Amino acid sequence: MVHGTIDRYFPVEHAHALYRAAMAGGSTQSEEWIIDGFAHAESAIALQTIDEIGQWAVKPCQVEHHQLRVDSL
């Protein structure tokens, strides 16, 4: 959940409630980010925030790479 402190449409408590509901529902990957000075669907989102959202989104997709040894027959 990414939410801004100056969102005119939804209060910050709305974000808190959604996050609590996700956690109560058994979510193990939910995170709550409250961004100071951020409005609703901010068009001027900071590049750092975009990068952090991207890193969070691909985190479940990361896998360990293992070398496999194939023996000759």
PDB file of N, CA and C in Angstrom:
ATOM      1  N   MET A   1       0.849  -1.157   0.000  1.00  0.00           N
ATOM      2  CA  MET A   1       0.000   0.000   0.000  1.00  0.00           C
ATOM      3  C   MET A   1       0.899   1.224   0.000  1.00  0.00           C
ATOM      4  N   VAL A   2       0.755   2.054  -1.016  1.00  0.00           N
ATOM      5  CA  VAL A   2       1.471   3.328  -1.083  1.00  0.00           C
ATOM      6  C   VAL A   2       0.415   4.414  -0.954  1.00  0.00           C
ATOM      7  N   HIS A   3       0.586   5.269   0.032  1.00  0.00           N
ATOM      8  CA  HIS A   3      -0.416   6.305   0.275  1.00  0.00           C
ATOM      9  C   HIS A   3       0.272   7.599   0.670  1.00  0.00           C
ATOM     10  N   GLY A   4      -0.315   8.703   0.265  1.00  0.00           N
ATOM     11  CA  GLY A   4       0.252  10.011   0.578  1.00  0.00           C
ATOM     12  C   GLY A   4      -0.432  10.687   1.747  1.00  0.00           C
ATOM     13  N   THR A   5       0.320  11.538   2.405  1.00  0.00           N
ATOM     14  CA  THR A   5      -0.209  12.241   3.577  1.00  0.00           C
ATOM     15  C   THR A   5      -1.146  13.382   3.205  1.00  0.00           C
ATOM     16  N   ILE A   6      -1.136  13.822   1.933  1.00  0.00           N
ATOM     17  CA  ILE A   6      -2.019  14.927   1.545  1.00  0.00           C
ATOM     18  C   ILE A   6      -3.043  14.493   0.492  1.00  0.00           C
ATOM     19  N   ASP A   7      -3.401  13.228   0.499  1.00  0.00           N
ATOM     20  CA  ASP A   7      -4.429  12.714  -0.406  1.00  0.00           C
ATOM     21  C   ASP A   7      -5.766  13.355  -0.025  1.00  0.00           C
ATOM     22  N   ARG A   8      -6.408  14.052  -0.982  1.00  0.00           N
ATOM     23  CA  ARG A   8      -7.682  14.727  -0.709  1.00  0.00           C
ATOM     24  C   ARG A   8      -8.874  13.786  -0.861  1.00  0.00           C
ATOM     25  N   TYR A   9      -8.667  12.612  -1.448  1.00  0.00           N
ATOM     26  CA  TYR A   9      -9.765  11.694  -1.703  1.00  0.00           C
ATOM     27  C   TYR A   9      -9.925  10.634  -0.609  1.00  0.00           C
ATOM     28  N   PHE A  10      -8.816  10.132  -0.120  1.00  0.00           N
ATOM     29  CA  PHE A  10      -8.857   9.077   0.895  1.00  0.00           C
ATOM     30  C   PHE A  10      -7.917   9.451   2.039  1.00  0.00           C
ATOM     31  N   PRO A  11      -8.394   9.397   3.274  1.00  0.00           N
ATOM     32  CA  PRO A  11      -7.519   9.707   4.408  1.00  0.00           C
ATOM     33  C   PRO A  11      -6.485   8.596   4.610  1.00  0.00           C
ATOM     34  N   VAL A  12      -5.423   8.921   5.297  1.00  0.00           N
ATOM     35  CA  VAL A  12      -4.359   7.949   5.567  1.00  0.00           C
ATOM     36  C   VAL A  12      -4.917   6.733   6.304  1.00  0.00           C
ATOM     37  N   GLU A  13      -5.928   6.933   7.126  1.00  0.00           N
ATOM     38  CA  GLU A  13      -6.519   5.812   7.862  1.00  0.00           C
ATOM     39  C   GLU A  13      -7.059   4.751   6.905  1.00  0.00           C
ATOM     40  N   HIS A  14      -7.500   5.153   5.731  1.00  0.00           N
ATOM     41  CA  HIS A  14      -7.979   4.198   4.728  1.00  0.00           C
ATOM     42  C   HIS A  14      -6.847   3.242   4.348  1.00  0.00           C
ATOM     43  N   ALA A  15      -5.662   3.777   4.146  1.00  0.00           N
ATOM     44  CA  ALA A  15      -4.499   2.940   3.818  1.00  0.00           C
ATOM     45  C   ALA A  15      -4.173   1.998   4.971  1.00  0.00           C
ATOM     46  N   HIS A  16      -4.209   2.522   6.182  1.00  0.00           N
ATOM     47  CA  HIS A  16      -3.933   1.680   7.352  1.00  0.00           C
ATOM     48  C   HIS A  16      -4.935   0.526   7.435  1.00  0.00           C
ATOM     49  N   ALA A  17      -6.218   0.827   7.179  1.00  0.00           N
ATOM     50  CA  ALA A  17      -7.260  -0.200   7.257  1.00  0.00           C
ATOM     51  C   ALA A  17      -7.055  -1.275   6.190  1.00  0.00           C
ATOM     52  N   LEU A  18      -6.705  -0.868   4.974  1.00  0.00           N
ATOM     53  CA  LEU A  18      -6.456  -1.841   3.907  1.00  0.00           C
ATOM     54  C   LEU A  18      -5.262  -2.729   4.244  1.00  0.00           C
ATOM     55  N   TYR A  19      -4.223  -2.127   4.784  1.00  0.00           N
ATOM     56  CA  TYR A  19      -3.034  -2.892   5.159  1.00  0.00           C
ATOM     57  C   TYR A  19      -3.364  -3.894   6.267  1.00  0.00           C
ATOM     58  N   ARG A  20      -4.091  -3.436   7.281  1.00  0.00           N
ATOM     59  CA  ARG A  20      -4.472  -4.344   8.374  1.00  0.00           C
ATOM     60  C   ARG A  20      -5.330  -5.493   7.852  1.00  0.00           C
ATOM     61  N   ALA A  21      -6.228  -5.193   6.912  1.00  0.00           N
ATOM     62  CA  ALA A  21      -7.083  -6.241   6.345  1.00  0.00           C
ATOM     63  C   ALA A  21      -6.251  -7.258   5.574  1.00  0.00           C
ATOM     64  N   ALA A  22      -5.270  -6.784   4.825  1.00  0.00           N
ATOM     65  CA  ALA A  22      -4.402  -7.706   4.079  1.00  0.00           C
ATOM     66  C   ALA A  22      -3.638  -8.610   5.034  1.00  0.00           C
ATOM     67  N   MET A  23      -3.109  -8.035   6.099  1.00  0.00           N
ATOM     68  CA  MET A  23      -2.354  -8.824   7.068  1.00  0.00           C
ATOM     69  C   MET A  23      -3.273  -9.812   7.796  1.00  0.00           C
ATOM     70  N   ALA A  24      -4.472  -9.375   8.137  1.00  0.00           N
ATOM     71  CA  ALA A  24      -5.421 -10.258   8.816  1.00  0.00           C
ATOM     72  C   ALA A  24      -5.860 -11.395   7.900  1.00  0.00           C
ATOM     73  N   GLY A  25      -5.817 -11.144   6.597  1.00  0.00           N
ATOM     74  CA  GLY A  25      -6.182 -12.169   5.626  1.00  0.00           C
ATOM     75  C   GLY A  25      -5.061 -13.137   5.324  1.00  0.00           C
ATOM     76  N   GLY A  26      -3.930 -12.958   5.975  1.00  0.00           N
ATOM     77  CA  GLY A  26      -2.831 -13.898   5.814  1.00  0.00           C
ATOM     78  C   GLY A  26      -1.745 -13.465   4.852  1.00  0.00           C
ATOM     79  N   SER A  27      -1.807 -12.229   4.382  1.00  0.00           N
ATOM     80  CA  SER A  27      -0.770 -11.760   3.464  1.00  0.00           C
ATOM     81  C   SER A  27       0.596 -11.789   4.141  1.00  0.00           C
ATOM     82  N   THR A  28       1.579 -12.287   3.422  1.00  0.00           N
ATOM     83  CA  THR A  28       2.944 -12.310   3.956  1.00  0.00           C
ATOM     84  C   THR A  28       3.844 -11.336   3.204  1.00  0.00           C
ATOM     85  N   GLN A  29       3.318 -10.698   2.167  1.00  0.00           N
ATOM     86  CA  GLN A  29       4.149  -9.810   1.355  1.00  0.00           C
ATOM     87  C   GLN A  29       3.639  -8.376   1.322  1.00  0.00           C
ATOM     88  N   SER A  30       2.623  -8.075   2.090  1.00  0.00           N
ATOM     89  CA  SER A  30       2.079  -6.719   2.093  1.00  0.00           C
ATOM     90  C   SER A  30       3.014  -5.780   2.832  1.00  0.00           C
ATOM     91  N   GLU A  31       3.096  -4.572   2.311  1.00  0.00           N
ATOM     92  CA  GLU A  31       3.860  -3.514   2.966  1.00  0.00           C
ATOM     93  C   GLU A  31       3.036  -2.243   2.896  1.00  0.00           C
ATOM     94  N   GLU A  32       3.266  -1.359   3.837  1.00  0.00           N
ATOM     95  CA  GLU A  32       2.552  -0.084   3.870  1.00  0.00           C
ATOM     96  C   GLU A  32       3.579   1.034   3.837  1.00  0.00           C
ATOM     97  N   TRP A  33       3.483   1.870   2.820  1.00  0.00           N
ATOM     98  CA  TRP A  33       4.384   3.011   2.685  1.00  0.00           C
ATOM     99  C   TRP A  33       3.551   4.277   2.712  1.00  0.00           C
ATOM    100  N   ILE A  34       3.741   5.107   3.702  1.00  0.00           N
ATOM    101  CA  ILE A  34       3.064   6.396   3.799  1.00  0.00           C
ATOM    102  C   ILE A  34       4.099   7.453   3.411  1.00  0.00           C
ATOM    103  N   ILE A  35       3.807   8.182   2.326  1.00  0.00           N
ATOM    104  CA  ILE A  35       4.777   9.128   1.779  1.00  0.00           C
ATOM    105  C   ILE A  35       4.343  10.553   2.100  1.00  0.00           C
ATOM    106  N   ASP A  36       5.192  11.257   2.838  1.00  0.00           N
ATOM    107  CA  ASP A  36       4.919  12.629   3.240  1.00  0.00           C
ATOM    108  C   ASP A  36       4.858  13.540   2.009  1.00  0.00           C
ATOM    109  N   GLY A  37       3.809  14.335   1.920  1.00  0.00           N
ATOM    110  CA  GLY A  37       3.665  15.288   0.829  1.00  0.00           C
ATOM    111  C   GLY A  37       3.123  14.707  -0.464  1.00  0.00           C
ATOM    112  N   PHE A  38       2.767  13.455  -0.460  1.00  0.00           N
ATOM    113  CA  PHE A  38       2.257  12.758  -1.641  1.00  0.00           C
ATOM    114  C   PHE A  38       0.740  12.889  -1.654  1.00  0.00           C
ATOM    115  N   ALA A  39       0.175  13.177  -2.839  1.00  0.00           N
ATOM    116  CA  ALA A  39      -1.279  13.308  -2.963  1.00  0.00           C
ATOM    117  C   ALA A  39      -1.866  12.002  -3.492  1.00  0.00           C
ATOM    118  N   HIS A  40      -2.987  12.078  -4.212  1.00  0.00           N
ATOM    119  CA  HIS A  40      -3.651  10.888  -4.749  1.00  0.00           C
ATOM    120  C   HIS A  40      -3.218  10.663  -6.190  1.00  0.00           C
ATOM    121  N   ALA A  41      -2.756   9.446  -6.505  1.00  0.00           N
ATOM    122  CA  ALA A  41      -2.320   9.108  -7.868  1.00  0.00           C
ATOM    123  C   ALA A  41      -1.377  10.188  -8.390  1.00  0.00           C
ATOM    124  N   GLU A  42      -0.410  10.489  -7.592  1.00  0.00           N
ATOM    125  CA  GLU A  42       0.527  11.587  -7.847  1.00  0.00           C
ATOM    126  C   GLU A  42       1.191  11.465  -9.208  1.00  0.00           C
ATOM    127  N   SER A  43       1.082  12.519 -10.004  1.00  0.00           N
ATOM    128  CA  SER A  43       1.746  12.518 -11.311  1.00  0.00           C
ATOM    129  C   SER A  43       3.206  12.934 -11.176  1.00  0.00           C
ATOM    130  N   ALA A  44       3.547  13.537 -10.066  1.00  0.00           N
ATOM    131  CA  ALA A  44       4.922  13.982  -9.859  1.00  0.00           C
ATOM    132  C   ALA A  44       5.628  13.083  -8.851  1.00  0.00           C
ATOM    133  N   ILE A  45       5.408  11.786  -8.970  1.00  0.00           N
ATOM    134  CA  ILE A  45       6.009  10.832  -8.043  1.00  0.00           C
ATOM    135  C   ILE A  45       7.534  10.855  -8.185  1.00  0.00           C
ATOM    136  N   ALA A  46       8.217  10.758  -7.085  1.00  0.00           N
ATOM    137  CA  ALA A  46       9.680  10.778  -7.098  1.00  0.00           C
ATOM    138  C   ALA A  46      10.215   9.503  -7.747  1.00  0.00           C
ATOM    139  N   LEU A  47      11.290   9.650  -8.492  1.00  0.00           N
ATOM    140  CA  LEU A  47      11.898   8.486  -9.143  1.00  0.00           C
ATOM    141  C   LEU A  47      12.306   7.427  -8.130  1.00  0.00           C
ATOM    142  N   GLN A  48      12.736   7.851  -6.953  1.00  0.00           N
ATOM    143  CA  GLN A  48      13.122   6.896  -5.911  1.00  0.00           C
ATOM    144  C   GLN A  48      11.922   6.044  -5.505  1.00  0.00           C
ATOM    145  N   THR A  49      10.744   6.661  -5.398  1.00  0.00           N
ATOM    146  CA  THR A  49       9.544   5.912  -5.025  1.00  0.00           C
ATOM    147  C   THR A  49       9.169   4.925  -6.114  1.00  0.00           C
ATOM    148  N   ILE A  50       9.277   5.340  -7.373  1.00  0.00           N
ATOM    149  CA  ILE A  50       9.004   4.430  -8.488  1.00  0.00           C
ATOM    150  C   ILE A  50       9.956   3.243  -8.432  1.00  0.00           C
ATOM    151  N   ASP A  51      11.227   3.504  -8.167  1.00  0.00           N
ATOM    152  CA  ASP A  51      12.220   2.435  -8.073  1.00  0.00           C
ATOM    153  C   ASP A  51      11.894   1.488  -6.918  1.00  0.00           C
ATOM    154  N   GLU A  52      11.513   2.037  -5.771  1.00  0.00           N
ATOM    155  CA  GLU A  52      11.183   1.198  -4.612  1.00  0.00           C
ATOM    156  C   GLU A  52       9.963   0.329  -4.892  1.00  0.00           C
ATOM    157  N   ILE A  53       8.964   0.885  -5.567  1.00  0.00           N
ATOM    158  CA  ILE A  53       7.777   0.101  -5.924  1.00  0.00           C
ATOM    159  C   ILE A  53       8.171  -1.015  -6.884  1.00  0.00           C
ATOM    160  N   GLY A  54       9.025  -0.695  -7.858  1.00  0.00           N
ATOM    161  CA  GLY A  54       9.488  -1.712  -8.806  1.00  0.00           C
ATOM    162  C   GLY A  54      10.257  -2.828  -8.125  1.00  0.00           C
ATOM    163  N   GLN A  55      11.137  -2.467  -7.193  1.00  0.00           N
ATOM    164  CA  GLN A  55      11.897  -3.484  -6.466  1.00  0.00           C
ATOM    165  C   GLN A  55      10.968  -4.364  -5.641  1.00  0.00           C
ATOM    166  N   TRP A  56       9.946  -3.769  -5.028  1.00  0.00           N
ATOM    167  CA  TRP A  56       8.992  -4.543  -4.244  1.00  0.00           C
ATOM    168  C   TRP A  56       8.213  -5.495  -5.148  1.00  0.00           C
ATOM    169  N   ALA A  57       7.837  -5.016  -6.330  1.00  0.00           N
ATOM    170  CA  ALA A  57       7.011  -5.826  -7.231  1.00  0.00           C
ATOM    171  C   ALA A  57       7.737  -7.062  -7.744  1.00  0.00           C
ATOM    172  N   VAL A  58       9.038  -6.965  -7.961  1.00  0.00           N
ATOM    173  CA  VAL A  58       9.767  -8.119  -8.500  1.00  0.00           C
ATOM    174  C   VAL A  58      10.346  -9.008  -7.411  1.00  0.00           C
ATOM    175  N   LYS A  59      10.298  -8.573  -6.169  1.00  0.00           N
ATOM    176  CA  LYS A  59      10.870  -9.357  -5.071  1.00  0.00           C
ATOM    177  C   LYS A  59      10.350 -10.795  -5.035  1.00  0.00           C
ATOM    178  N   PRO A  60       9.030 -11.037  -5.184  1.00  0.00           N
ATOM    179  CA  PRO A  60       8.553 -12.431  -5.148  1.00  0.00           C
ATOM    180  C   PRO A  60       9.019 -13.256  -6.345  1.00  0.00           C
ATOM    181  N   CYS A  61       9.477 -12.598  -7.398  1.00  0.00           N
ATOM    182  CA  CYS A  61       9.890 -13.304  -8.617  1.00  0.00           C
ATOM    183  C   CYS A  61      11.350 -13.727  -8.579  1.00  0.00           C
ATOM    184  N   GLN A  62      12.088 -13.225  -7.617  1.00  0.00           N
ATOM    185  CA  GLN A  62      13.507 -13.534  -7.561  1.00  0.00           C
ATOM    186  C   GLN A  62      13.707 -14.973  -7.107  1.00  0.00           C
ATOM    187  N   VAL A  63      14.555 -15.664  -7.826  1.00  0.00           N
ATOM    188  CA  VAL A  63      14.855 -17.057  -7.495  1.00  0.00           C
ATOM    189  C   VAL A  63      16.359 -17.224  -7.374  1.00  0.00           C
ATOM    190  N   GLU A  64      16.737 -18.223  -6.644  1.00  0.00           N
ATOM    191  CA  GLU A  64      18.154 -18.540  -6.539  1.00  0.00           C
ATOM    192  C   GLU A  64      18.580 -19.294  -7.782  1.00  0.00           C
ATOM    193  N   HIS A  65      19.765 -19.000  -8.237  1.00  0.00           N
ATOM    194  CA  HIS A  65      20.294 -19.697  -9.402  1.00  0.00           C
ATOM    195  C   HIS A  65      21.296 -20.744  -8.929  1.00  0.00           C
ATOM    196  N   HIS A  66      21.151 -21.936  -9.433  1.00  0.00           N
ATOM    197  CA  HIS A  66      22.032 -23.034  -9.059  1.00  0.00           C
ATOM    198  C   HIS A  66      22.670 -23.606 -10.317  1.00  0.00           C
ATOM    199  N   GLN A  67      23.910 -23.963 -10.200  1.00  0.00           N
ATOM    200  CA  GLN A  67      24.567 -24.648 -11.310  1.00  0.00           C
ATOM    201  C   GLN A  67      24.269 -26.133 -11.195  1.00  0.00           C
ATOM    202  N   LEU A  68      23.891 -26.696 -12.293  1.00  0.00           N
ATOM    203  CA  LEU A  68      23.627 -28.131 -12.325  1.00  0.00           C
ATOM    204  C   LEU A  68      24.772 -28.820 -13.044  1.00  0.00           C
ATOM    205  N   ARG A  69      25.180 -29.942 -12.522  1.00  0.00           N
ATOM    206  CA  ARG A  69      26.246 -30.718 -13.148  1.00  0.00           C
ATOM    207  C   ARG A  69      25.612 -31.912 -13.840  1.00  0.00           C
ATOM    208  N   VAL A  70      25.876 -32.016 -15.100  1.00  0.00           N
ATOM    209  CA  VAL A  70      25.348 -33.146 -15.854  1.00  0.00           C
ATOM    210  C   VAL A  70      26.501 -34.100 -16.110  1.00  0.00           C
ATOM    211  N   ASP A  71      26.397 -35.286 -15.548  1.00  0.00           N
ATOM    212  CA  ASP A  71      27.445 -36.293 -15.742  1.00  0.00           C
ATOM    213  C   ASP A  71      27.265 -36.971 -17.092  1.00  0.00           C
ATOM    214  N   SER A  72      28.384 -37.327 -17.695  1.00  0.00           N
ATOM    215  CA  SER A  72      28.330 -38.064 -18.965  1.00  0.00           C
ATOM    216  C   SER A  72      27.789 -39.454 -18.716  1.00  0.00           C
ATOM    217  N   LEU A  73      27.061 -39.966 -19.684  1.00  0.00           N
ATOM    218  CA  LEU A  73      26.517 -41.322 -19.570  1.00  0.00           C
ATOM    219  C   LEU A  73      27.523 -42.346 -19.991  1.00  0.00           C
TER     220      LEU A  73
END
